[in-house]
PDB file of C-alpha atoms in Angstrom:
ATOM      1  CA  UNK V   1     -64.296  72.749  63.244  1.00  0.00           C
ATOM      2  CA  UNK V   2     -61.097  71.291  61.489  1.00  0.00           C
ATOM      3  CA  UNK V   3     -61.379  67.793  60.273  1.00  0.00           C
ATOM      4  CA  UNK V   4     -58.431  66.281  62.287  1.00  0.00           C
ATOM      5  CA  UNK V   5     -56.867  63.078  59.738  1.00  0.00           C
ATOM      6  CA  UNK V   6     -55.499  61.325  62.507  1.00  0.00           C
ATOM      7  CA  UNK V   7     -58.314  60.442  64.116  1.00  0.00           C
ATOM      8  CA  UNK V   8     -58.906  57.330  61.826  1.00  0.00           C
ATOM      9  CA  UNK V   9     -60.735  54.049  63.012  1.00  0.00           C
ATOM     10  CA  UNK V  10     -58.585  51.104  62.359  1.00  0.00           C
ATOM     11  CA  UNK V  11     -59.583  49.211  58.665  1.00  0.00           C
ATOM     12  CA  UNK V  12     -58.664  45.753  57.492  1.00  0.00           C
ATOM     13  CA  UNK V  13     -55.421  46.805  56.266  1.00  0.00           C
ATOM     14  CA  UNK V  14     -53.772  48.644  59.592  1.00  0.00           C
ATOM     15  CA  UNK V  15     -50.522  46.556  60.161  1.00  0.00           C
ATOM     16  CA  UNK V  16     -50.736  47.761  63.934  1.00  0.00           C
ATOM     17  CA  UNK V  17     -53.869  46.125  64.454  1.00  0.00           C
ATOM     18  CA  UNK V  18     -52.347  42.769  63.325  1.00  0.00           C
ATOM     19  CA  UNK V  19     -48.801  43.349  65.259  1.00  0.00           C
ATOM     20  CA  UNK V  20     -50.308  43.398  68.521  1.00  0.00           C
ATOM     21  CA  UNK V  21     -51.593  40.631  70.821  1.00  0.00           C
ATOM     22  CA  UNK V  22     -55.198  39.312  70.206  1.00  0.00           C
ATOM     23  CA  UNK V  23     -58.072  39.962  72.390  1.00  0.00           C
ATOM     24  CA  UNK V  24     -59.074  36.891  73.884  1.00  0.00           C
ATOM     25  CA  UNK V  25     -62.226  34.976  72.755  1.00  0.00           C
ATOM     26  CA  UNK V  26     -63.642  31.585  73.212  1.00  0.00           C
ATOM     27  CA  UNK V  27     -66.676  29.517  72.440  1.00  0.00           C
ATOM     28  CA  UNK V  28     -67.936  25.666  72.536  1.00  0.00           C
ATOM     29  CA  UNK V  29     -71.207  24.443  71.516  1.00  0.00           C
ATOM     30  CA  UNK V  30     -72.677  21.373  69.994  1.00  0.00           C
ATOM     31  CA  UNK V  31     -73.079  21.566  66.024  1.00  0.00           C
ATOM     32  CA  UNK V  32     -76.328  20.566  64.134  1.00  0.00           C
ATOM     33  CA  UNK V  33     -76.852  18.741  60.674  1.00  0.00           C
ATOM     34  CA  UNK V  34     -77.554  22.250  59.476  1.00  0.00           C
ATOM     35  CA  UNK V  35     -75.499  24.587  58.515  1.00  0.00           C
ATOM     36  CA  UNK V  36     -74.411  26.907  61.415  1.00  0.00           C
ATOM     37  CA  UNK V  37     -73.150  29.993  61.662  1.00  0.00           C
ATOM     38  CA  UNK V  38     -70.306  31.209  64.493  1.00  0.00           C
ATOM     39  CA  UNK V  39     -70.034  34.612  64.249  1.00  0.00           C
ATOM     40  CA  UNK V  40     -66.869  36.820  65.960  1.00  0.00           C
ATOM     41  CA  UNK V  41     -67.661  40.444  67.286  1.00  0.00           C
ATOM     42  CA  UNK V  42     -64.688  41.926  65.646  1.00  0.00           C
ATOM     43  CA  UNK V  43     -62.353  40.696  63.151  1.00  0.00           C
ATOM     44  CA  UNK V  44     -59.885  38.100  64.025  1.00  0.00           C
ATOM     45  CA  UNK V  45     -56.103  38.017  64.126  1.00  0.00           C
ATOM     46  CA  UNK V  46     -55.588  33.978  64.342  1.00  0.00           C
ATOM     47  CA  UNK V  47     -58.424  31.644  65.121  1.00  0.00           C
ATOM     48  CA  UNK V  48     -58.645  27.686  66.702  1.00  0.00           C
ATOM     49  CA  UNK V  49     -60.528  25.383  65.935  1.00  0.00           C
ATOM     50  CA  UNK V  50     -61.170  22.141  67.601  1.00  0.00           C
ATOM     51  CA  UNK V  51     -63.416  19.193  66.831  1.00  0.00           C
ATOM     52  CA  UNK V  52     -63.136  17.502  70.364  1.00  0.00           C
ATOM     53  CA  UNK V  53     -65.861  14.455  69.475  1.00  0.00           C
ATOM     54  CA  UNK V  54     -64.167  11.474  69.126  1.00  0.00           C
ATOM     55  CA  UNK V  55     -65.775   9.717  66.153  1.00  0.00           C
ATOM     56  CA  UNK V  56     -67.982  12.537  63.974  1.00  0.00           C
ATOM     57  CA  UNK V  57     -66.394  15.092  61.218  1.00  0.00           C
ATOM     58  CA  UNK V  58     -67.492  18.187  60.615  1.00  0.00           C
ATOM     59  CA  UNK V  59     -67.110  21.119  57.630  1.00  0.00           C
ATOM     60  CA  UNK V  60     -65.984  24.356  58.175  1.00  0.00           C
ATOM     61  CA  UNK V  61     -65.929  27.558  55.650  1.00  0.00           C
ATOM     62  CA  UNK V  62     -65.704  31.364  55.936  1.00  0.00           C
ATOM     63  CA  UNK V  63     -69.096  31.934  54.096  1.00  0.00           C
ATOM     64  CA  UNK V  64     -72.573  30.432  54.044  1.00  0.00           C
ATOM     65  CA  UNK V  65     -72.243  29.609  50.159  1.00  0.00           C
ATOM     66  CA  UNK V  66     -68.491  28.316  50.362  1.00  0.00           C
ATOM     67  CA  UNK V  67     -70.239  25.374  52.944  1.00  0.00           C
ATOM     68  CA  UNK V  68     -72.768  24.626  50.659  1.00  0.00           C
ATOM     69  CA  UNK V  69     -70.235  24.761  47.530  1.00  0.00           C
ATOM     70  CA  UNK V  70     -66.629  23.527  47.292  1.00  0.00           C
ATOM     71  CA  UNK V  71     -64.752  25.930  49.040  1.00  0.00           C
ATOM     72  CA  UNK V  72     -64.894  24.461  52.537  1.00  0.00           C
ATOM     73  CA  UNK V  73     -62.569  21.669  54.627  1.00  0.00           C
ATOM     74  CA  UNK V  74     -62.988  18.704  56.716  1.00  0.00           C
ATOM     75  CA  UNK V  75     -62.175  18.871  60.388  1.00  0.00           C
ATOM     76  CA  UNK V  76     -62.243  15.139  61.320  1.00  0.00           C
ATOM     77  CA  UNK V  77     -63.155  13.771  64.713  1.00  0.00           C
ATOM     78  CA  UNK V  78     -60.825  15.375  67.148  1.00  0.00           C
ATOM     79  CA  UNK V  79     -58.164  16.915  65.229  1.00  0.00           C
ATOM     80  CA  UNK V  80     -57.700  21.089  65.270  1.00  0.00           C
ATOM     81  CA  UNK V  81     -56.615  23.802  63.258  1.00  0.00           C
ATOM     82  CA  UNK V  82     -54.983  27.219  64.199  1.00  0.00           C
ATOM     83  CA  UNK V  83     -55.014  29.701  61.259  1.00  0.00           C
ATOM     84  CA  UNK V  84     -54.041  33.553  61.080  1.00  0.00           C
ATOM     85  CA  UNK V  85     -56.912  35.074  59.133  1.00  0.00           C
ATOM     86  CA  UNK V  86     -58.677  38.051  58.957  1.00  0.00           C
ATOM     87  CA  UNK V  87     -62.554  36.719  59.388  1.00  0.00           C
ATOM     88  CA  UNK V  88     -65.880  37.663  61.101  1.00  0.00           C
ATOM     89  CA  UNK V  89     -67.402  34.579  60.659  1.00  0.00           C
ATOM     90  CA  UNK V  90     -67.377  30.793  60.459  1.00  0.00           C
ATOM     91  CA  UNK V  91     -70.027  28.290  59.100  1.00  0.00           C
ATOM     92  CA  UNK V  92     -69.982  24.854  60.712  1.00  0.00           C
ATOM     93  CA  UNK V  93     -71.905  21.636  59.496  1.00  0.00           C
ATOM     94  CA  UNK V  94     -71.382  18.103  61.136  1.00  0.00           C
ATOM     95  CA  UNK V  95     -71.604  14.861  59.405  1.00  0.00           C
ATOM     96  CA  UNK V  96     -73.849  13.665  61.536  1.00  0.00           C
ATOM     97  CA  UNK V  97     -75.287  13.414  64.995  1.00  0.00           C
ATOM     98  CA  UNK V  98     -73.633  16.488  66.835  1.00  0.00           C
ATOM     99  CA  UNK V  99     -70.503  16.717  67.530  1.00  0.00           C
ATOM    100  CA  UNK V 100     -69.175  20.035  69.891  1.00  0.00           C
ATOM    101  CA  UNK V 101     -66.749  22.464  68.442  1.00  0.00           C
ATOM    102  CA  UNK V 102     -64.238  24.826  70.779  1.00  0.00           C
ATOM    103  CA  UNK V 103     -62.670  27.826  69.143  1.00  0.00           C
ATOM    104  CA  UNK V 104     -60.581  30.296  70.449  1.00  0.00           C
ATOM    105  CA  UNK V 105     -59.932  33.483  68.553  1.00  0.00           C
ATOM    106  CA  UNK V 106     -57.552  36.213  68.873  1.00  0.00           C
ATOM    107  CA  UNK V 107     -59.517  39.306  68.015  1.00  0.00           C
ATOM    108  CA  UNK V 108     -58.262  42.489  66.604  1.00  0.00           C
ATOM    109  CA  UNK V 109     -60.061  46.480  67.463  1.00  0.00           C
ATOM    110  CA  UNK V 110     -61.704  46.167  64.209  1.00  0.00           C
ATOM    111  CA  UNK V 111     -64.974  46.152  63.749  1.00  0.00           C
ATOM    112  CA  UNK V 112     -66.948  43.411  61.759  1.00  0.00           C
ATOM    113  CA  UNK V 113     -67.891  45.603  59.324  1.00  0.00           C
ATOM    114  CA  UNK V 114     -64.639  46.048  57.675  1.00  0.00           C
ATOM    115  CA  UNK V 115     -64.593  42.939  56.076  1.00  0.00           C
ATOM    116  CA  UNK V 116     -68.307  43.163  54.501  1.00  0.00           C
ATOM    117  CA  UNK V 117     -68.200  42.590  50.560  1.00  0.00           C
ATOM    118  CA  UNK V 118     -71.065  43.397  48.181  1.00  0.00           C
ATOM    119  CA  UNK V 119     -72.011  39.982  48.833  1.00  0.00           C
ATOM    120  CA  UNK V 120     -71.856  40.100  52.247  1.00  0.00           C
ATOM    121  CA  UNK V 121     -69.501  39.468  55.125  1.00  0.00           C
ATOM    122  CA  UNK V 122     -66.149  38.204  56.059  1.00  0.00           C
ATOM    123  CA  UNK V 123     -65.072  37.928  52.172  1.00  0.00           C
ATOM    124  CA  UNK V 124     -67.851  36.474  51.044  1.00  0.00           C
ATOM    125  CA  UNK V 125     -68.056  36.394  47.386  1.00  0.00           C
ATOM    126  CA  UNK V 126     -63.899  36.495  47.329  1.00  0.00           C
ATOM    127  CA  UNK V 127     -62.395  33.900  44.886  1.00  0.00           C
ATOM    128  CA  UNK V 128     -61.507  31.050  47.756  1.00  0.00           C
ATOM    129  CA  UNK V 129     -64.405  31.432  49.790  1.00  0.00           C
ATOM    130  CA  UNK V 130     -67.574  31.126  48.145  1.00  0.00           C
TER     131      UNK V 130
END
C-alpha cells in the first residue's frame, strides 16, 4: 500500500491549526497551598485565567519546576489574564487559604503530546519556563 503524505496529523507548528477558532473549554475549582496542576486535553490556542477571590493571590507557571523556581507570575486577588500560547498545562499555587480559579481555553486539534520535551510536557525544560 502507498504511503499517502497528505495524510499528516496536525504538529505544533501547523499555522491552520492556530488560524481557526478555538474549541471551547472551561474549568473552576478551588486551589490548594500545594502546587497544582491544570492540565488541557489538547494544546491551546489562547487561554484565561481568572483569580475571582477577592483578597488571596495565587502563582501560575507552564511547568511544575518553573512554580517552584523563578519563572512563574502573580495573579493577584481578582484580576485575569488572557494569553495566546501554545500549552498543555498549567501549575497553580495560592498564597494561602484557597482561593478558586476559572479558566477558559481555546483549544486547538492537537494533541498534548506535541508539545512534550525531553523534560517533559508543555515546554518544560524551555529557557522561560522552567
Amino acid at each position: 500500500m502507498a504511503h499517502n503524505p497528505w495524510n499528516i496529523a496536525p504538529g505544533i507548528n501547523n499555522v491552520g491549526s492556530f488560524q481557526v477558532s478555538g474549541r471551547p473549554w472551561a474549568y473552576t475549582a478551588a486551589i490548594a497551598a500545594t502546587p497544582s496542576l491544570l492540565a488541557f486535553p489538547e494544546v491551546t490556542r489562547w487561554v484565561t485565567v481568572k483569580n475571582t477571590d477577592g483578597s488571596i493571590g495565587m502563582l501560575i507557571a507552564f511547568s511544575q519546576a518553573g512554580l517552584g523556581g523563578t519563572q512563574h507570575f502573580a495573579l493577584e486577588a481578582g484580576a485575569s489574564i488572557s494569553m495566546e500560547v501554545k500549552i498543555t498545562q498549567l501549575w497553580v499555587v495560592a498564597a494561602s487559604g484557597t482561593p478558586t480559579i476559572s479558566v477558559v481555553a481555546g483549544l486547538t486539534n492537537i494533541n498534548a503530546s506535541g508539545v512534550a520535551t525531553d523534560d517533559g510536557p508543555s515546554w518544560s525544560g524551555s529557557v522561560g519556563v522552567g
